Short mmCIF file of C-alpha atoms and ligand atoms in Angstrom, two decimals:
data_model
loop_
_atom_site.label_atom_id
_atom_site.label_comp_id
_atom_site.label_asym_id
_atom_site.label_seq_id
_atom_site.Cartn_x
_atom_site.Cartn_y
_atom_site.Cartn_z
CA UNK A 1 -80.42 -111.51 100.29
CA UNK A 2 -78.37 -108.46 98.77
CA UNK A 3 -79.87 -105.37 97.68
CA UNK A 4 -79.75 -105.00 94.22
CA UNK A 5 -77.47 -102.05 93.45
CA UNK A 6 -78.21 -101.83 89.69
CA UNK A 7 -81.59 -102.63 88.15
CA UNK A 8 -82.59 -102.88 84.45
CA UNK A 9 -85.83 -102.21 83.32
CA UNK A 10 -87.53 -103.12 79.81
CA UNK A 11 -90.94 -103.00 78.26
CA UNK A 12 -91.70 -106.47 76.30
CA UNK A 13 -94.71 -107.71 74.02
CA UNK A 14 -98.00 -105.92 72.90
CA UNK A 15 -97.24 -102.19 74.03
CA UNK A 16 -99.82 -100.47 76.40
CA UNK A 17 -100.54 -97.27 77.45
CA UNK A 18 -99.20 -96.56 80.96
CA UNK A 19 -95.91 -98.28 80.04
CA UNK A 20 -94.16 -95.18 80.15
CA UNK A 21 -95.31 -94.03 83.07
CA UNK A 22 -94.37 -97.32 85.02
CA UNK A 23 -90.78 -97.00 83.35
CA UNK A 24 -90.81 -93.54 84.49
CA UNK A 25 -91.76 -94.80 88.10
CA UNK A 26 -88.93 -97.36 88.46
CA UNK A 27 -86.36 -94.99 86.85
CA UNK A 28 -87.30 -92.63 89.40
CA UNK A 29 -87.76 -94.85 92.68
CA UNK A 30 -84.29 -96.38 91.65
CA UNK A 31 -83.02 -92.79 91.65
CA UNK A 32 -84.62 -92.02 95.15
CA UNK A 33 -83.01 -94.94 96.88
CA UNK A 34 -79.74 -94.79 95.28
CA UNK A 35 -80.04 -97.63 92.72
CA UNK A 36 -78.41 -97.11 89.09
CA UNK A 37 -80.97 -97.62 86.55
CA UNK A 38 -80.91 -99.34 82.88
CA UNK A 39 -83.46 -98.51 80.52
CA UNK A 40 -83.23 -101.60 77.83
CA UNK A 41 -84.32 -100.64 74.39
CA UNK A 42 -86.75 -103.09 72.40
CA UNK A 43 -87.26 -105.47 75.42
CA UNK A 44 -85.37 -108.65 75.29
CA UNK A 45 -83.90 -107.88 72.23
CA UNK A 46 -81.93 -105.08 73.84
CA UNK A 47 -80.77 -107.30 76.46
CA UNK A 48 -79.21 -109.64 74.09
CA UNK A 49 -77.71 -106.96 72.24
CA UNK A 50 -76.60 -104.76 74.69
CA UNK A 51 -78.85 -101.92 73.81
CA UNK A 52 -79.25 -100.40 77.28
CA UNK A 53 -78.69 -97.07 78.43
CA UNK A 54 -78.08 -95.86 82.15
CA UNK A 55 -81.00 -93.36 83.42
CA UNK A 56 -81.24 -90.79 85.60
CA UNK A 57 -84.73 -88.84 87.11
CA UNK A 58 -84.28 -86.63 84.52
CA UNK A 59 -84.22 -89.29 81.63
CA UNK A 60 -87.82 -89.96 82.12
CA UNK A 61 -89.06 -86.24 81.83
CA UNK A 62 -92.49 -85.37 79.90
CA UNK A 63 -93.17 -89.28 79.47
CA UNK A 64 -95.82 -89.74 81.93
CA UNK A 65 -98.77 -88.77 79.55
CA UNK A 66 -97.34 -90.54 76.25
CA UNK A 67 -98.79 -93.88 75.22
CA UNK A 68 -96.84 -96.75 73.61
CA UNK A 69 -93.33 -97.27 75.11
CA UNK A 70 -90.23 -95.09 74.51
CA UNK A 71 -87.96 -97.75 75.41
CA UNK A 72 -89.85 -99.56 72.29
CA UNK A 73 -90.92 -103.30 72.72
CA UNK A 74 -90.15 -106.22 70.22
CA UNK A 75 -91.08 -109.95 69.90
CA UNK A 76 -87.79 -111.50 70.46
CA UNK A 77 -87.15 -115.03 68.96
CA UNK A 78 -83.52 -115.46 70.02
CA UNK A 79 -84.59 -115.12 73.85
CA UNK A 80 -86.92 -118.12 73.73
CA UNK A 81 -83.42 -120.32 73.18
CA UNK A 82 -80.91 -120.92 76.00
CA UNK A 83 -78.00 -119.31 73.85
CA UNK A 84 -80.08 -116.00 73.55
CA UNK A 85 -80.49 -115.85 77.23
CA UNK A 86 -76.90 -116.77 78.06
CA UNK A 87 -76.14 -113.60 75.63
CA UNK A 88 -78.42 -111.74 77.67
CA UNK A 89 -77.20 -112.53 80.84
CA UNK A 90 -73.42 -112.00 79.86
CA UNK A 91 -74.35 -108.52 78.78
CA UNK A 92 -75.90 -107.58 82.28
CA UNK A 93 -73.28 -109.24 83.99
CA UNK A 94 -70.59 -107.30 82.12
CA UNK A 95 -72.98 -104.02 83.35
CA UNK A 96 -72.96 -105.18 86.79
CA UNK A 97 -76.63 -105.34 86.48
CA UNK A 98 -78.07 -107.52 89.52
CA UNK A 99 -82.03 -107.30 89.37
CA UNK A 100 -84.66 -106.87 86.10
CA UNK A 101 -88.09 -105.23 86.04
CA UNK A 102 -90.13 -106.36 82.98
CA UNK A 103 -93.30 -104.49 82.28
CA UNK A 104 -95.32 -106.81 79.46
CA UNK A 105 -97.81 -109.56 79.29
CA UNK A 106 -97.64 -113.45 80.22
CA UNK A 107 -95.15 -113.99 77.14
CA UNK A 108 -92.60 -111.72 78.75
CA UNK A 109 -93.34 -112.98 82.25
CA UNK A 110 -92.49 -116.53 80.74
CA UNK A 111 -89.25 -115.29 79.48
CA UNK A 112 -88.42 -113.51 82.68
CA UNK A 113 -89.15 -116.78 84.73
CA UNK A 114 -87.09 -118.68 82.54
CA UNK A 115 -84.52 -116.26 82.60
CA UNK A 116 -84.27 -116.42 86.54
CA UNK A 117 -84.54 -119.87 86.94
CA UNK A 118 -81.56 -120.52 84.61
CA UNK A 119 -79.18 -117.34 85.67
CA UNK A 120 -80.52 -116.43 89.16
CA UNK A 121 -81.24 -113.04 88.43
CA UNK A 122 -83.96 -111.46 90.59
CA UNK A 123 -86.84 -110.34 88.35
CA UNK A 124 -90.19 -108.86 89.19
CA UNK A 125 -92.85 -108.34 86.35
CA UNK A 126 -95.41 -105.50 85.83
CA UNK A 127 -98.26 -106.52 84.30
CA UNK A 128 -98.65 -104.37 80.86
CA UNK A 129 -101.19 -105.34 78.59
CA UNK A 130 -104.61 -103.65 77.37
CA UNK A 131 -106.48 -106.99 77.67
CA UNK A 132 -106.51 -107.30 81.34
CA UNK A 133 -106.42 -110.66 81.13
CA UNK A 134 -103.27 -111.48 83.67
CA UNK A 135 -104.18 -113.46 87.23
CA UNK A 136 -103.02 -111.74 90.09
CA UNK A 137 -103.81 -108.18 89.45
CA UNK A 138 -107.55 -106.46 89.20
CA UNK A 139 -106.53 -104.20 86.61
CA UNK A 140 -103.29 -104.35 84.28
CA UNK A 141 -101.65 -101.27 82.70
CA UNK A 142 -103.41 -99.88 79.58
CA UNK A 143 -107.07 -101.69 80.24
CA UNK A 144 -108.31 -98.52 81.37
CA UNK A 145 -107.34 -96.46 78.71
CA UNK A 146 -108.24 -98.87 76.11
CA UNK A 147 -111.90 -99.27 77.67
CA UNK A 148 -112.10 -95.32 77.39
CA UNK A 149 -111.03 -95.39 73.63
CA UNK A 150 -113.56 -97.84 72.96
CA UNK A 151 -116.81 -96.17 74.63
CA UNK A 152 -115.48 -92.98 72.76
CA UNK A 153 -115.44 -94.70 69.54
CA UNK A 154 -118.74 -96.82 69.86
CA UNK A 155 -120.78 -93.43 71.19
CA UNK A 156 -119.76 -92.18 67.61
CA UNK A 157 -120.67 -95.02 65.90
CA UNK A 158 -123.82 -94.87 67.84
CA UNK A 159 -124.62 -91.53 66.26
CA UNK A 160 -124.64 -92.86 62.85
CA UNK A 161 -126.46 -96.06 63.69
CA UNK A 162 -129.07 -94.35 65.04
CA UNK A 163 -129.50 -91.63 62.08
CA UNK A 164 -129.71 -94.54 59.60
CA UNK A 165 -131.55 -97.30 61.67
CA UNK A 166 -128.53 -99.59 61.43
CA UNK A 167 -127.14 -102.28 63.25
CA UNK A 168 -123.17 -101.83 64.10
CA UNK A 169 -121.35 -104.58 64.83
CA UNK A 170 -118.04 -103.36 66.74
CA UNK A 171 -115.03 -105.74 66.92
CA UNK A 172 -112.97 -104.79 69.91
CA UNK A 173 -109.73 -106.73 71.11
CA UNK A 174 -109.51 -109.71 73.54
CA UNK A 175 -108.58 -112.80 72.06
CA UNK A 176 -108.92 -115.08 75.34
CA UNK A 177 -110.71 -112.43 77.49
CA UNK A 178 -113.69 -110.27 77.12
CA UNK A 179 -113.10 -107.82 79.54
CA UNK A 180 -112.68 -104.88 77.07
CA UNK A 181 -115.93 -106.07 75.27
CA UNK A 182 -118.11 -106.37 78.33
CA UNK A 183 -117.09 -103.59 80.14
CA UNK A 184 -117.03 -101.40 76.79
CA UNK A 185 -120.46 -102.79 75.79
CA UNK A 186 -121.80 -101.88 79.21
CA UNK A 187 -120.18 -98.37 79.52
CA UNK A 188 -121.58 -97.75 75.73
CA UNK A 189 -124.91 -99.17 76.20
CA UNK A 190 -124.24 -102.00 73.58
CA UNK A 191 -127.67 -104.04 73.06
CA UNK A 192 -125.43 -107.47 72.81
CA UNK A 193 -122.16 -108.40 73.92
CA UNK A 194 -120.40 -111.58 72.67
CA UNK A 195 -117.25 -112.59 74.81
CA UNK A 196 -115.16 -115.55 74.46
CA UNK A 197 -115.76 -116.88 78.01
CA UNK A 198 -119.49 -117.66 77.19
CA UNK A 199 -120.93 -118.83 73.92
CA UNK A 200 -124.63 -118.69 74.10
CA UNK A 201 -124.59 -118.92 70.15
CA UNK A 202 -126.06 -116.92 67.54
CA UNK A 203 -129.69 -117.55 67.98
CA UNK A 204 -130.32 -116.10 71.47
CA UNK A 205 -128.67 -112.72 70.14
CA UNK A 206 -130.91 -112.72 67.18
CA UNK A 207 -133.88 -113.26 69.51
CA UNK A 208 -132.67 -110.83 71.69
CA UNK A 209 -132.32 -108.29 68.90
CA UNK A 210 -135.81 -109.12 67.39
CA UNK A 211 -137.57 -108.15 70.89
CA UNK A 212 -135.52 -104.96 70.87
CA UNK A 213 -136.83 -104.18 67.41
CA UNK A 214 -140.08 -104.80 68.22
CA UNK A 215 -140.14 -102.63 71.59
CA UNK A 216 -139.31 -99.72 69.41
CA UNK A 217 -135.63 -99.82 69.02
CA UNK A 218 -134.35 -99.04 65.50
CA UNK A 219 -130.94 -99.04 65.86
CA UNK A 220 -128.43 -101.39 67.83
CA UNK A 221 -124.93 -101.97 68.78
CA UNK A 222 -123.58 -105.83 69.10
CA UNK A 223 -119.91 -105.28 70.52
CA UNK A 224 -118.06 -108.59 69.96
CA UNK A 225 -114.65 -109.53 71.22
CA UNK A 226 -112.05 -110.41 68.74
CA UNK A 227 -111.62 -114.27 70.71
CA UNK A 228 -115.78 -114.43 70.56
CA UNK A 229 -116.44 -118.61 70.58
CA UNK A 230 -119.38 -118.53 68.05
CA UNK A 231 -117.17 -119.57 65.66
CA UNK A 232 -118.05 -116.92 62.85
CA UNK A 233 -116.02 -113.87 62.48
CA UNK A 234 -117.27 -110.67 62.90
CA UNK A 235 -118.44 -110.50 59.03
CA UNK A 236 -120.26 -113.77 59.11
CA UNK A 237 -122.14 -112.61 62.15
CA UNK A 238 -123.24 -109.72 60.13
CA UNK A 239 -124.05 -111.87 57.37
CA UNK A 240 -126.36 -114.25 59.62
CA UNK A 241 -127.98 -111.11 60.97
CA UNK A 242 -128.58 -109.52 57.81
CA UNK A 243 -130.33 -112.95 56.64
CA UNK A 244 -132.18 -113.22 59.41
CA UNK A 245 -133.53 -109.68 60.19
CA UNK A 246 -133.89 -108.21 57.10
CA UNK A 247 -134.95 -104.97 58.56
CA UNK A 248 -131.60 -104.15 59.83
CA UNK A 249 -129.08 -102.67 57.79
CA UNK A 250 -125.97 -103.90 59.25
CA UNK A 251 -122.46 -102.54 59.33
CA UNK A 252 -119.29 -103.85 60.65
CA UNK A 253 -116.50 -101.85 62.40
CA UNK A 254 -113.47 -103.59 63.35
CA UNK A 255 -111.14 -101.09 65.78
CA UNK A 256 -107.93 -103.10 65.73
CA UNK A 257 -104.77 -101.31 66.81
CA UNK A 258 -106.68 -97.65 67.73
CA UNK A 259 -107.15 -99.46 70.84
CA UNK A 260 -103.72 -99.38 71.90
CA UNK A 261 -102.63 -96.31 71.50
CA UNK A 262 -103.19 -92.70 73.06
CA UNK A 263 -102.44 -90.94 76.40
CA UNK A 264 -102.91 -93.14 79.28
CA UNK A 265 -105.73 -92.32 81.62
CA UNK A 266 -105.50 -91.03 84.91
CA UNK A 267 -106.23 -94.16 86.25
CA UNK A 268 -103.32 -96.02 84.14
CA UNK A 269 -100.88 -93.10 85.06
CA UNK A 270 -101.61 -93.60 88.95
CA UNK A 271 -101.56 -97.47 88.37
CA UNK A 272 -98.22 -97.70 86.66
CA UNK A 273 -96.75 -95.01 89.02
CA UNK A 274 -97.73 -97.05 92.19
CA UNK A 275 -96.61 -100.80 90.32
CA UNK A 276 -93.34 -99.15 89.39
CA UNK A 277 -92.72 -98.05 93.02
CA UNK A 278 -93.61 -101.27 94.49
CA UNK A 279 -91.62 -103.47 92.01
CA UNK A 280 -88.26 -101.38 93.27
CA UNK A 281 -89.34 -101.43 96.75
CA UNK A 282 -90.18 -105.17 96.99
CA UNK A 283 -86.91 -106.23 94.70
CA UNK A 284 -85.06 -104.07 97.84
CA UNK A 285 -86.53 -106.36 100.10
CA UNK A 286 -85.27 -109.51 98.18
CA UNK A 287 -88.54 -110.38 96.40
CA UNK A 288 -87.88 -112.14 93.25
CA UNK A 289 -89.93 -114.07 90.47
CA UNK A 290 -93.33 -112.19 91.27
CA UNK A 291 -95.47 -110.06 89.56
CA UNK A 292 -96.87 -106.71 91.06
CA UNK A 293 -100.54 -106.36 90.89
CA UNK A 294 -103.60 -104.45 92.50
CA UNK A 295 -106.24 -106.23 94.31
CA UNK A 296 -108.91 -104.25 96.73
CA UNK A 297 -107.12 -101.10 95.98
CA UNK A 298 -103.62 -103.01 97.59
CA UNK A 299 -100.70 -103.49 96.12
CA UNK A 300 -100.09 -107.18 96.11
CA UNK A 301 -97.22 -109.64 94.77
CA UNK A 302 -97.96 -112.97 92.85
CA UNK A 303 -95.37 -115.68 91.82
CA UNK A 304 -95.11 -115.24 88.04
CA UNK A 305 -96.01 -118.75 87.63
CA UNK A 306 -99.04 -118.32 88.88
CA UNK A 307 -99.68 -115.02 87.12
CA UNK A 308 -98.72 -117.08 83.92
CA UNK A 309 -101.15 -119.93 84.58
CA UNK A 310 -104.03 -118.73 86.30
CA UNK A 311 -107.12 -117.09 84.66
CA UNK A 312 -108.35 -113.92 85.26
CA UNK A 313 -112.06 -114.07 85.52
CA UNK A 314 -114.44 -112.22 84.23
CA UNK A 315 -117.10 -110.39 86.52
CA UNK A 316 -120.44 -112.66 85.80
CA UNK A 317 -122.55 -110.04 87.35
CA UNK A 318 -121.31 -107.63 84.77
CA UNK A 319 -123.10 -110.40 82.21
CA UNK A 320 -125.72 -110.29 84.00
CA UNK A 321 -126.08 -106.36 84.08
CA UNK A 322 -125.91 -106.19 80.51
CA UNK A 323 -128.54 -108.80 79.95
CA UNK A 324 -131.26 -106.67 82.14
CA UNK A 325 -130.22 -103.38 80.26
CA UNK A 326 -130.25 -104.71 77.08
CA UNK A 327 -134.08 -105.19 77.46
P1 ADP B 1 -96.77 -110.64 76.00
O1 ADP B 1 -95.58 -110.44 77.16
O2 ADP B 1 -97.30 -109.42 75.72
O3 ADP B 1 -97.64 -111.65 76.08
P2 ADP B 1 -95.39 -111.93 73.69
O4 ADP B 1 -95.86 -113.29 73.94
O5 ADP B 1 -95.06 -111.68 72.47
O6 ADP B 1 -95.99 -111.11 74.39
O7 ADP B 1 -94.11 -112.33 74.92
C1 ADP B 1 -93.05 -111.03 74.59
C2 ADP B 1 -91.57 -111.69 74.39
O8 ADP B 1 -91.24 -112.23 75.75
C3 ADP B 1 -91.20 -112.76 73.27
O9 ADP B 1 -91.07 -111.85 72.11
C4 ADP B 1 -89.83 -113.69 73.59
O10 ADP B 1 -88.85 -112.55 73.59
C5 ADP B 1 -90.34 -113.52 75.14
N1 ADP B 1 -91.01 -115.08 75.43
C6 ADP B 1 -92.28 -115.25 75.44
N2 ADP B 1 -92.35 -116.66 75.60
C7 ADP B 1 -91.30 -117.10 75.92
C8 ADP B 1 -90.69 -118.19 76.33
N3 ADP B 1 -91.70 -119.42 76.52
N4 ADP B 1 -89.45 -118.25 76.73
C9 ADP B 1 -88.94 -117.40 76.54
N5 ADP B 1 -88.93 -116.24 76.02
C10 ADP B 1 -90.44 -115.90 75.94
#
């Protein structure tokens, strides 16, 4: 297998803190190994439009600490069609690009895998999503930063909750995965945590809140992942609690997009740096159609197909810890 001479890097799908640090690591590793590196703007849309620029080590100065992605991201419908992907292929062929690094989530990896199959361009994925819901890595880029953001906000909400004997329901991101809810909930000392992986129903929550109130708690925090499967949205859950536990004044706080922004934590910067270097080194060794991940603090590769289809399980022991501590 021929070592790549020109690599393109793009960020795609939902942005996540640490994406810039990963791009920087890819660009600088390419410079280190004498590989030309193109930065592609706006994800797959940039591949289709030929919107890319040759980068050198200095092109990525002062971005290791920035949230978002300076390459921008986009949801690109055209890349879902063979015609769109053929245009993208023509552009990278014209430039002599012979490998691709895709930083994104499972949608982006699906696109990368199909592109690789159709056009035989080596691709390697770097998992960037705050939800931490990708198989083949213990951590995705942006997850640690998002957790820290959420915990900081819940700490502030708790100040208000305890000053007014209120119960706050805080909705956090996680449509299919409860990693953010479970970990931020434990970190911020939430009384109850509702996640998509486990539907215990609302009655168990009510009982537990009742118990806490009887034992002297005057305020409570309930953290709910947006994909929670109780079948109720946070406002309905609030109404349900208020109806059944009238001594609580219930308030809802939906954290929303603030969870995606902000400077990446040191953990995410280091993770991004390791993943970026590993991606380039593995492309040089002929790897393709795989995602870079970290498991037990070791860099590992997982076939893209497995990364897309596999499920990143939550740690059941954390559920137990949350239960014990909510006494
Ligand atoms: P994420 O990577 O965060 O999961 P999306 O699901 O929005 O985000 O996917 C990002 C982009 O990847 C899409 O806008 C599209 O261009 C590309 N993509 C997603 N699914 C496919 C697919 N089945 N075929 C081709 N491209 C896809």
